[in-house]
PDB file of C-alpha atoms in Angstrom:
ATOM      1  CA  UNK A   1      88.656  -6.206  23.115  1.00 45.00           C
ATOM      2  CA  UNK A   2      89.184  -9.292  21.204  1.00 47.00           C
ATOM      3  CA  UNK A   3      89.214 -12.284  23.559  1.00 51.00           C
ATOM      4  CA  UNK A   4      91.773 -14.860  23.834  1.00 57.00           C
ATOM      5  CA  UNK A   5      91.294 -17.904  22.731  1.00 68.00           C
ATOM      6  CA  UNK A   6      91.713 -21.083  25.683  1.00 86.00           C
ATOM      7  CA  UNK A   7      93.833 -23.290  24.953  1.00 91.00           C
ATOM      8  CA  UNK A   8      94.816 -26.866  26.230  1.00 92.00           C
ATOM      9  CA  UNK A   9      97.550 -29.241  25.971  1.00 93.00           C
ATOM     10  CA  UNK A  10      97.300 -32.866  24.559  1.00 93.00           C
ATOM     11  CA  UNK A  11      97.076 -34.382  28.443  1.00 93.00           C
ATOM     12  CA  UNK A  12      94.713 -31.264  29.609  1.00 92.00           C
ATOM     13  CA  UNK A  13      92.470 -32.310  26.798  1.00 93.00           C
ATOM     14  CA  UNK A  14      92.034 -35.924  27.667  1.00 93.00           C
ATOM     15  CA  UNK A  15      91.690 -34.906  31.425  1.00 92.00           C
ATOM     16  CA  UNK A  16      88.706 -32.419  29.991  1.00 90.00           C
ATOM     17  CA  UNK A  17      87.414 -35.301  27.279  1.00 91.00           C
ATOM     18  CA  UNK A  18      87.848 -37.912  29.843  1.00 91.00           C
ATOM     19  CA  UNK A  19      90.056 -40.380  27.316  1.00 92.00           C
ATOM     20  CA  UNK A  20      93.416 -41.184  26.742  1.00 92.00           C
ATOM     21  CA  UNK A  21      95.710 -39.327  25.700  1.00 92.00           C
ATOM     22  CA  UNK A  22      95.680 -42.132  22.743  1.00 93.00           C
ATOM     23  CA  UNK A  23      92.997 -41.185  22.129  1.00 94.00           C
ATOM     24  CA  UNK A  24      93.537 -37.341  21.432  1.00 94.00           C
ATOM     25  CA  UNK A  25      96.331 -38.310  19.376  1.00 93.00           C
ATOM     26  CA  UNK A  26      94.371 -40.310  17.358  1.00 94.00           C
ATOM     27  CA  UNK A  27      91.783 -37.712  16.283  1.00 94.00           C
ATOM     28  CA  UNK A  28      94.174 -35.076  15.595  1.00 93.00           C
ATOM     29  CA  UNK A  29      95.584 -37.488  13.219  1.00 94.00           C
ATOM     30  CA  UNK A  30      92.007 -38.305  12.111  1.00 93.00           C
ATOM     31  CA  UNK A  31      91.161 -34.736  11.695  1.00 93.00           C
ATOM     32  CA  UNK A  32      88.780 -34.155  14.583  1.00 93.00           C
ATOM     33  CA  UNK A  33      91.043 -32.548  16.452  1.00 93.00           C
ATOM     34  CA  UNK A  34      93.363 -29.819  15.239  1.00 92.00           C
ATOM     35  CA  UNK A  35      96.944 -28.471  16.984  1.00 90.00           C
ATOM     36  CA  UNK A  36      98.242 -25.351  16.839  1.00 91.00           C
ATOM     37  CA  UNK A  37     101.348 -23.947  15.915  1.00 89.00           C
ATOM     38  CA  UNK A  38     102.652 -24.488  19.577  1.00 90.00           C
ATOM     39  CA  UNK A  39     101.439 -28.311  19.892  1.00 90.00           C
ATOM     40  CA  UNK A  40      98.208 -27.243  22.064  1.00 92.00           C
ATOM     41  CA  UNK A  41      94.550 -27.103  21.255  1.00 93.00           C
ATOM     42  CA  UNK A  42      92.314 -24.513  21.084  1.00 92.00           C
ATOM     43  CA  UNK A  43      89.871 -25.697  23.671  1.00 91.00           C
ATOM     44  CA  UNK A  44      86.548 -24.901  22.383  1.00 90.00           C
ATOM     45  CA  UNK A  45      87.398 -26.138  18.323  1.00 92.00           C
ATOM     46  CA  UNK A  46      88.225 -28.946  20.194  1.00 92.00           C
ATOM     47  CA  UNK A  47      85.423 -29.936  21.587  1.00 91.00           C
ATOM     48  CA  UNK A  48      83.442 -29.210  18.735  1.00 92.00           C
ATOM     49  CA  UNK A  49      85.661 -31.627  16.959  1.00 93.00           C
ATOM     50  CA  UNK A  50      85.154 -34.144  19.441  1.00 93.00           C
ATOM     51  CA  UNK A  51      81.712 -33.769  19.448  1.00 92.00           C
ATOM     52  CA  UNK A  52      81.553 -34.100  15.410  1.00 92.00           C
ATOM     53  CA  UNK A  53      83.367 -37.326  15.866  1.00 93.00           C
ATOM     54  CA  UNK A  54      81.164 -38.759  18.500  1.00 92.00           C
ATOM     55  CA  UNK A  55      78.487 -37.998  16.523  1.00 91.00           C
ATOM     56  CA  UNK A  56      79.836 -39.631  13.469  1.00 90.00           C
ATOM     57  CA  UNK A  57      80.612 -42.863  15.312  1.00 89.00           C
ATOM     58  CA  UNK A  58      76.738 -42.740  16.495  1.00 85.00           C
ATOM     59  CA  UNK A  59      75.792 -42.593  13.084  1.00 83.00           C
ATOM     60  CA  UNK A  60      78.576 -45.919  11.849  1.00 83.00           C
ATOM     61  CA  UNK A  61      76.971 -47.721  14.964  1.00 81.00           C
ATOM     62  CA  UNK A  62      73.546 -47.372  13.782  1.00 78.00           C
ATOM     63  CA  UNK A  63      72.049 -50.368  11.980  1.00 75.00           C
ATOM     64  CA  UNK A  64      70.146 -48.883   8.526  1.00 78.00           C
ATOM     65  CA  UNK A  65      66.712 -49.513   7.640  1.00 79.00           C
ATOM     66  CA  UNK A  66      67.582 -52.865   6.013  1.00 81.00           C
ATOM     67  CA  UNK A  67      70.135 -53.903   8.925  1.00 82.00           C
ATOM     68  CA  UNK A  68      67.071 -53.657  11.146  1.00 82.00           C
ATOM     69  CA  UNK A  69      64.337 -55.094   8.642  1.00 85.00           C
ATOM     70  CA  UNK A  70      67.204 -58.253   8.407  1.00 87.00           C
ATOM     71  CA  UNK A  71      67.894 -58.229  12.447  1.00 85.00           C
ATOM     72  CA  UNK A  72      63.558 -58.313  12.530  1.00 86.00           C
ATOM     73  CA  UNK A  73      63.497 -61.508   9.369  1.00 86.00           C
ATOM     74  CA  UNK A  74      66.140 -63.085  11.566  1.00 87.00           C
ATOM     75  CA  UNK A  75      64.383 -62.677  14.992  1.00 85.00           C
ATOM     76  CA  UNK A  76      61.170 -63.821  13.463  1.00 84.00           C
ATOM     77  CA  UNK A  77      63.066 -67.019  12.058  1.00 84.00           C
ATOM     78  CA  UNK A  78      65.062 -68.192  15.140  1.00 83.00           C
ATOM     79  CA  UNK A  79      61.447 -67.328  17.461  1.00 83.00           C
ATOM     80  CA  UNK A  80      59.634 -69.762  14.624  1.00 81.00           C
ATOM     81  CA  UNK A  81      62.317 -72.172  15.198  1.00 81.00           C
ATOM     82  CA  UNK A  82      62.321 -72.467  18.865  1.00 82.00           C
ATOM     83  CA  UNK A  83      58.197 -72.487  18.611  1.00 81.00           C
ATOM     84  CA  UNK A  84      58.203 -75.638  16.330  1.00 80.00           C
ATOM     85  CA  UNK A  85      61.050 -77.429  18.636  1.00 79.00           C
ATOM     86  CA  UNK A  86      59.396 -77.081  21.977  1.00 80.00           C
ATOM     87  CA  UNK A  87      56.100 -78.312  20.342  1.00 79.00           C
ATOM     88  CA  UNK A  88      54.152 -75.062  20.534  1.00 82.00           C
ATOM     89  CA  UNK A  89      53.561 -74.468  16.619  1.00 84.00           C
ATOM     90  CA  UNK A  90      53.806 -78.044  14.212  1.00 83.00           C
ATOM     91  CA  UNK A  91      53.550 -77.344  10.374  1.00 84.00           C
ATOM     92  CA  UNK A  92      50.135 -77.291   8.713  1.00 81.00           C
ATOM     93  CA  UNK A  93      50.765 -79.986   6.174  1.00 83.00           C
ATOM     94  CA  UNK A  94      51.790 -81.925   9.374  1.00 82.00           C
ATOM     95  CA  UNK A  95      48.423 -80.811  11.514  1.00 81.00           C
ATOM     96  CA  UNK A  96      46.275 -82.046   8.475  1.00 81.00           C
ATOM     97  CA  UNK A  97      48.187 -85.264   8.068  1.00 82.00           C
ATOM     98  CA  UNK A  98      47.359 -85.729  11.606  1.00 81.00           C
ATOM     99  CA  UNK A  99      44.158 -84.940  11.664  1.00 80.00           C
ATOM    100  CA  UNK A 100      43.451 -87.007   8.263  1.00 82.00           C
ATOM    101  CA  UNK A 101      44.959 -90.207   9.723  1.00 84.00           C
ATOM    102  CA  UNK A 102      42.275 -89.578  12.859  1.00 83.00           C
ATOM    103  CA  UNK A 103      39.761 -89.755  10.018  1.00 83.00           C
ATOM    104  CA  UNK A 104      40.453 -92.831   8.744  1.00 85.00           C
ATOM    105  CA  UNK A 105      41.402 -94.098  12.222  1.00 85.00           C
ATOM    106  CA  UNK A 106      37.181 -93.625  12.207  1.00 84.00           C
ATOM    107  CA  UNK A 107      36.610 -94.996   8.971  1.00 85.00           C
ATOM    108  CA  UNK A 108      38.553 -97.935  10.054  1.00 87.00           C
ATOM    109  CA  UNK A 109      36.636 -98.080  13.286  1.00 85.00           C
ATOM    110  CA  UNK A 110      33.494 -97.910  11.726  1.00 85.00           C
ATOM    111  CA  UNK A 111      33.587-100.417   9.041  1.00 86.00           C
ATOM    112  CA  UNK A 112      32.133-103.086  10.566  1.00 85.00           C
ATOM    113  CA  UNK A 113      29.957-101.486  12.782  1.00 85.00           C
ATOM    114  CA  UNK A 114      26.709-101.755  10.326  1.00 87.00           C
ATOM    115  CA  UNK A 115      27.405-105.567  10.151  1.00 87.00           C
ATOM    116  CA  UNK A 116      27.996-105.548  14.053  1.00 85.00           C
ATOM    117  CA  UNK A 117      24.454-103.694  14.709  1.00 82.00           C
ATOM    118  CA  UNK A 118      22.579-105.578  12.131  1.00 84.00           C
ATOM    119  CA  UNK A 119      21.879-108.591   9.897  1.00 86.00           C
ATOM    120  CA  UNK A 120      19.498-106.307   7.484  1.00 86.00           C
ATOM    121  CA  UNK A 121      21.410-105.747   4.239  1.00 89.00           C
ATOM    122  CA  UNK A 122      18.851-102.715   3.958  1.00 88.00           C
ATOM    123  CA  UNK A 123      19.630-101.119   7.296  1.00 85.00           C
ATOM    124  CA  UNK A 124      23.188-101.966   7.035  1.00 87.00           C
ATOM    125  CA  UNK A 125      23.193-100.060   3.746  1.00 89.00           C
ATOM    126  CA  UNK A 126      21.455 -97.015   5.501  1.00 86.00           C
ATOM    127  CA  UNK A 127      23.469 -97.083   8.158  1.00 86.00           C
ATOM    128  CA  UNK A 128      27.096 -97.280   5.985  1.00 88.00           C
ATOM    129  CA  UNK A 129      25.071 -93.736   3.772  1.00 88.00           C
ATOM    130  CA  UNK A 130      25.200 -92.556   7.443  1.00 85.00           C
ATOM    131  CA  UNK A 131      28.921 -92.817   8.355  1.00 86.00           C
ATOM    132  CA  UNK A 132      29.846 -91.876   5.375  1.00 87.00           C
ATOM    133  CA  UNK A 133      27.688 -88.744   4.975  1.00 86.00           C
ATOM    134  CA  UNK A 134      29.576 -87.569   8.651  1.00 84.00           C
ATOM    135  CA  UNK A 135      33.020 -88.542   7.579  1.00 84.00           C
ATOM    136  CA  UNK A 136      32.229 -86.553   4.149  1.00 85.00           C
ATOM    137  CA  UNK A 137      31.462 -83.572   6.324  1.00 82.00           C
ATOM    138  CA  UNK A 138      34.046 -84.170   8.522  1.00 80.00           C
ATOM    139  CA  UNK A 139      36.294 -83.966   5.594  1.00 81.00           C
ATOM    140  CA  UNK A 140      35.034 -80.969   3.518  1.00 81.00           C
ATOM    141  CA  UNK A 141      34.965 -79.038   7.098  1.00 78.00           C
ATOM    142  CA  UNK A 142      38.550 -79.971   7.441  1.00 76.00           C
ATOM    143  CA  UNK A 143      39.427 -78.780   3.799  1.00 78.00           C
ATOM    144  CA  UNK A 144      37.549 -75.443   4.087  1.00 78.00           C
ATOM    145  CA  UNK A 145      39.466 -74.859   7.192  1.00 74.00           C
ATOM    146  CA  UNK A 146      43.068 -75.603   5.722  1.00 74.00           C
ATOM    147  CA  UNK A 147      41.785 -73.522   2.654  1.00 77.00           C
ATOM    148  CA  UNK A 148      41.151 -70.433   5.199  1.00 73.00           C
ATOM    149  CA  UNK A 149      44.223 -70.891   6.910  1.00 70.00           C
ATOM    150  CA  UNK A 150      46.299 -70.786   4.082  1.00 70.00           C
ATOM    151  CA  UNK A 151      44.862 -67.485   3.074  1.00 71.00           C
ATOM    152  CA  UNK A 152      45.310 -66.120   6.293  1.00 68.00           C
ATOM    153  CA  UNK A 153      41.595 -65.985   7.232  1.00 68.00           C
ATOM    154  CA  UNK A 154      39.338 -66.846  10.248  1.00 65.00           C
ATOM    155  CA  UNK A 155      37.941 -69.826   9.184  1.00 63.00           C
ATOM    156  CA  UNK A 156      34.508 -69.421  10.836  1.00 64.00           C
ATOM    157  CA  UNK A 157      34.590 -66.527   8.047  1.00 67.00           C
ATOM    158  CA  UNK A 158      35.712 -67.979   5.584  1.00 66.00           C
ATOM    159  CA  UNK A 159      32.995 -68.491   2.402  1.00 66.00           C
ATOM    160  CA  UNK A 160      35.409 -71.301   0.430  1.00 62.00           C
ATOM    161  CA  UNK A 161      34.557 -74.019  -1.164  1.00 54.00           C
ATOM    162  CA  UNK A 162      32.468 -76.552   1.022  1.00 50.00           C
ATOM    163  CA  UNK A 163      30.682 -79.054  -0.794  1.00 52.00           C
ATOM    164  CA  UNK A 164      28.801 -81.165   1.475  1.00 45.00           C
ATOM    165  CA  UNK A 165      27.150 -81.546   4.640  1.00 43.00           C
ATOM    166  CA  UNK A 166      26.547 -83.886   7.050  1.00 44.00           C
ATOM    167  CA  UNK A 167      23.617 -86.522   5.641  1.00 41.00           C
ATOM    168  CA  UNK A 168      20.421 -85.011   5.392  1.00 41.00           C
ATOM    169  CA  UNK A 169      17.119 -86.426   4.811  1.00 40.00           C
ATOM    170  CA  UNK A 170      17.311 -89.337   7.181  1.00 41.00           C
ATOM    171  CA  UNK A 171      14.813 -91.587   6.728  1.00 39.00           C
ATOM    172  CA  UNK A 172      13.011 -93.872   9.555  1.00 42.00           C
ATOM    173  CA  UNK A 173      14.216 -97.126   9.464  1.00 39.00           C
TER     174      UNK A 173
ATOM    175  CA  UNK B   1      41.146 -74.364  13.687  1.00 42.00           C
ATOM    176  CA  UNK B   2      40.921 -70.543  14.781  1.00 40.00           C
ATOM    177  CA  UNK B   3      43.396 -68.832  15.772  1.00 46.00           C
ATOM    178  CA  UNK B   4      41.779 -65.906  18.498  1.00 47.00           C
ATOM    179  CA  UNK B   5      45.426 -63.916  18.530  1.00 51.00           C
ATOM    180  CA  UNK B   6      45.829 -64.291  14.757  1.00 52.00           C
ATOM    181  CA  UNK B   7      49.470 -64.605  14.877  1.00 65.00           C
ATOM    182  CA  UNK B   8      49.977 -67.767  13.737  1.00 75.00           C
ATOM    183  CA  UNK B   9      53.007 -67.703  10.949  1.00 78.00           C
ATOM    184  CA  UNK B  10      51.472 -69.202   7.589  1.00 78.00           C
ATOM    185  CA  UNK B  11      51.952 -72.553   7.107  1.00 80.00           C
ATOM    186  CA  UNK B  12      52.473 -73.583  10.753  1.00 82.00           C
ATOM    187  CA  UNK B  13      49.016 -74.017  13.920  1.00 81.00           C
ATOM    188  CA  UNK B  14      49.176 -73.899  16.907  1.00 82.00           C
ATOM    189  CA  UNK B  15      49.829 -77.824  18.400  1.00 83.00           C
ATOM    190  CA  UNK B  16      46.890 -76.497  21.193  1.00 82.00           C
ATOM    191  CA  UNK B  17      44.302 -75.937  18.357  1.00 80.00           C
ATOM    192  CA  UNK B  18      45.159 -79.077  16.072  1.00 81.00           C
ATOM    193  CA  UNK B  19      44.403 -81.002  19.461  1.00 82.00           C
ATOM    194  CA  UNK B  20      41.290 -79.161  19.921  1.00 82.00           C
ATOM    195  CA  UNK B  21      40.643 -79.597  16.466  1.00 79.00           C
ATOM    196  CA  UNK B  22      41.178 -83.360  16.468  1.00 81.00           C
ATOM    197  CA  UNK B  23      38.926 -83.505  19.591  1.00 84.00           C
ATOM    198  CA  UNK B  24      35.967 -81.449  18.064  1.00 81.00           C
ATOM    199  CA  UNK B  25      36.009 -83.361  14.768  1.00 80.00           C
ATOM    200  CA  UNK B  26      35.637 -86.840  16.720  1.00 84.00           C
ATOM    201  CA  UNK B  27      32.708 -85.232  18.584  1.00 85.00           C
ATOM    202  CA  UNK B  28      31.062 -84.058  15.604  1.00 82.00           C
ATOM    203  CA  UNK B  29      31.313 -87.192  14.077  1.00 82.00           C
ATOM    204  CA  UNK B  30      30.298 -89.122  17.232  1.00 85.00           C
ATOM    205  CA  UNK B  31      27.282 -86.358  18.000  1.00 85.00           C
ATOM    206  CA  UNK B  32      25.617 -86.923  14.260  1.00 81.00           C
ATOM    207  CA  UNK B  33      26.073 -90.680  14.277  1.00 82.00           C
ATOM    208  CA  UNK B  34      24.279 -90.264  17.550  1.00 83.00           C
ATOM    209  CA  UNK B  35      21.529 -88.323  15.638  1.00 82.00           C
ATOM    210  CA  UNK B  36      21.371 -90.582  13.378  1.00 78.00           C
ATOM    211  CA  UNK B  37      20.950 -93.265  15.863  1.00 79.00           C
ATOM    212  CA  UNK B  38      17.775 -91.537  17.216  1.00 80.00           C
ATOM    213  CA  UNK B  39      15.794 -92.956  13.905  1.00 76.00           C
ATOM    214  CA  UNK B  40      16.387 -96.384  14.892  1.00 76.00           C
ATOM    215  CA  UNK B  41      12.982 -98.035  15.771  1.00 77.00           C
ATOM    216  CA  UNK B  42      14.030-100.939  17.307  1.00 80.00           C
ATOM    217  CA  UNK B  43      15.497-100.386  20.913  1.00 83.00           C
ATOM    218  CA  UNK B  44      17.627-103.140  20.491  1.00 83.00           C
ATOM    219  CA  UNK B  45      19.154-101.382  17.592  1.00 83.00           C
ATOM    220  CA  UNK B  46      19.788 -98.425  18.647  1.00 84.00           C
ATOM    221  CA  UNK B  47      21.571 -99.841  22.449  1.00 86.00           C
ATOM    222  CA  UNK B  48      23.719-101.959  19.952  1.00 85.00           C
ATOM    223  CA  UNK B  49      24.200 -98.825  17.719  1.00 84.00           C
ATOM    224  CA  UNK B  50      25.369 -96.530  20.844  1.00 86.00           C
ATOM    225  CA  UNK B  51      27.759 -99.386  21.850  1.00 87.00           C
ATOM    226  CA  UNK B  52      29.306 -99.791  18.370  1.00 86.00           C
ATOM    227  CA  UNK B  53      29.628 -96.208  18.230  1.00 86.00           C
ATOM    228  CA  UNK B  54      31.465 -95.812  21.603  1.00 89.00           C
ATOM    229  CA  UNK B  55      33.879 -98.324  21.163  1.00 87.00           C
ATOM    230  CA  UNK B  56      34.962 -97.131  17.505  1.00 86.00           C
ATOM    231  CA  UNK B  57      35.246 -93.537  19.232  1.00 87.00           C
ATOM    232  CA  UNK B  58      37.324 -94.768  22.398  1.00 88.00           C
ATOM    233  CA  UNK B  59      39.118 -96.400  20.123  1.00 86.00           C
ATOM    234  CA  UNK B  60      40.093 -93.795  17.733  1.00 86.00           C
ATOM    235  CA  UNK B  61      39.915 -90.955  20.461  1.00 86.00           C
ATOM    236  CA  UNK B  62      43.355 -93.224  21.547  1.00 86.00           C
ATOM    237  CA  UNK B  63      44.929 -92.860  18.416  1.00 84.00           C
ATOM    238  CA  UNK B  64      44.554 -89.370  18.219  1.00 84.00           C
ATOM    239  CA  UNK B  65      46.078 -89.006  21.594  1.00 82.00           C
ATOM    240  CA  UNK B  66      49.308 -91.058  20.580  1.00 83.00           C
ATOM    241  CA  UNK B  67      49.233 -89.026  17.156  1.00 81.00           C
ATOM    242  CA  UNK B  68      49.538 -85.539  18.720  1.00 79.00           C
ATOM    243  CA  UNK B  69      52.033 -86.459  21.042  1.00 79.00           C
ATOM    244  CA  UNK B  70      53.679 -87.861  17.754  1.00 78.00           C
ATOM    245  CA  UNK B  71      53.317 -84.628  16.034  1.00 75.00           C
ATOM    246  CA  UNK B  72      54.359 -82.557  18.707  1.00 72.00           C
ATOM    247  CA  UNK B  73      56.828 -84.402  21.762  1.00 67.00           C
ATOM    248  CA  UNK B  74      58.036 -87.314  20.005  1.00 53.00           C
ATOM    249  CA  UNK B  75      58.447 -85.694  16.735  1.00 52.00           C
ATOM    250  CA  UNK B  76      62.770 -85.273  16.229  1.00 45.00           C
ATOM    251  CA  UNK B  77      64.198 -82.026  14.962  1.00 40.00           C
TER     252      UNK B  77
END
């Protein structure tokens, strides 16, 4: 025996979809939803129907592969931004600048110190081969560092160019 | 200047570790000069040396305070 197919009207439907009746009229006229000859709906092609639409609208609302790469650039931006406002992160060209003018803030402090210690020309001389030697160090360190951390490498392992280090074969005075 | 997390952006450190930095790079400077002190002869010398050496450290340990905050507070977006 062939069984009868349950069917609904428009306002039955949107009481079983739990819309409004809008609603059902809408995705009739959108295709999701189709009447029969006597104005109803057969129950169970319409919920398949409404089903295929929901589904459809899932897949609109999803964000694609590049949505969500562009969402992730502009998360990563706007988190950078805040970072360098409140202080946390400050630019590496900045960082070096700063850490450049503290180097000359100790050349600058120690230019007259040989002078200040001493009235030997020869131990003033020695003395000057000193500073220097440490500030050269101080310097190269600095540059190997900025070297590794613009290519993204621990700087402790980092096998860059360093050309000096701090003076060696002191001499007695 | 190391980073332990490593997630640093490129181009940008971490204001905590230029500070440290800054810090560490005035103590290097300060501990060789202080090696270097050591072959002095003359006692005189090297009290005047250690003095010198302070001062221009104080000093520039000061600037490098004011500079941070500079680079990091003070500085306008």
């Amino acid at each position: 025996m062939k069984q009868r197919a349950e069917t609904v009207s428009a306002a039955g439907l949107a009481v079983l979809l739990k819309v409004d009746r809008t609603v059902v009229a809408r995705l009739a006229s959108e295709g999701f939803l189709s009447k029969l000859a006597d104005g109803r709906y057969d129950e169970r092609e319409a919920l398949l129907g409404y089903i295929r639409h929901l589904r459809e609208r899932a897949k609109e609302r999803a964000p694609s592969a590049a949505q969500s790469r562009l969402q992730d650039a502009r998360a990563k931006k706007l988190e950078l931004e805040m970072s360098v406002r409140s202080g946390e992160l400050i630019p590496l060209d900045d960082a070096m600048a700063g850490v450049d003018f503290v180097i000359g803030g100790l050349r600058i402090a120690f230019a007259g110190l040989p002078a200040r210690v001493t009235r030997e020309v020869d131990l003033r001389r020695k003395i000057e081969a000193e500073i220097d030697a440490c500030l050269a160090a101080a310097c190269d360190n600095l540059n190997k560092t900025r070297e590794a951390i613009e290519h993204g490498v621990n700087p402790l392992d980092y096998s860059g160019a360093s050309k000096s280090s701090p003076a060696k074969g002191r001499r007695k005075s | 200047m190391i980073d332990p997390d490593n997630q640093t952006p490129p181009g940008y450190m971490r204001a905590e570790t230029a500070r440290d930095d800054v810090g560490l790079v005035i103590d290097i400077v300060r501990e060789e000069l202080l090696t270097a002190r050591d072959n002095l002869k003359d006692d005189d010398l090297k009290e005047a040396f250690d003095r010198e050496i302070e001062r221009a450290i104080d000093k520039v340990r000061k600037q490098a305070d004011l500079k941070i905050e500079q680079m990091t507070l003070g500085k306008p977006n």
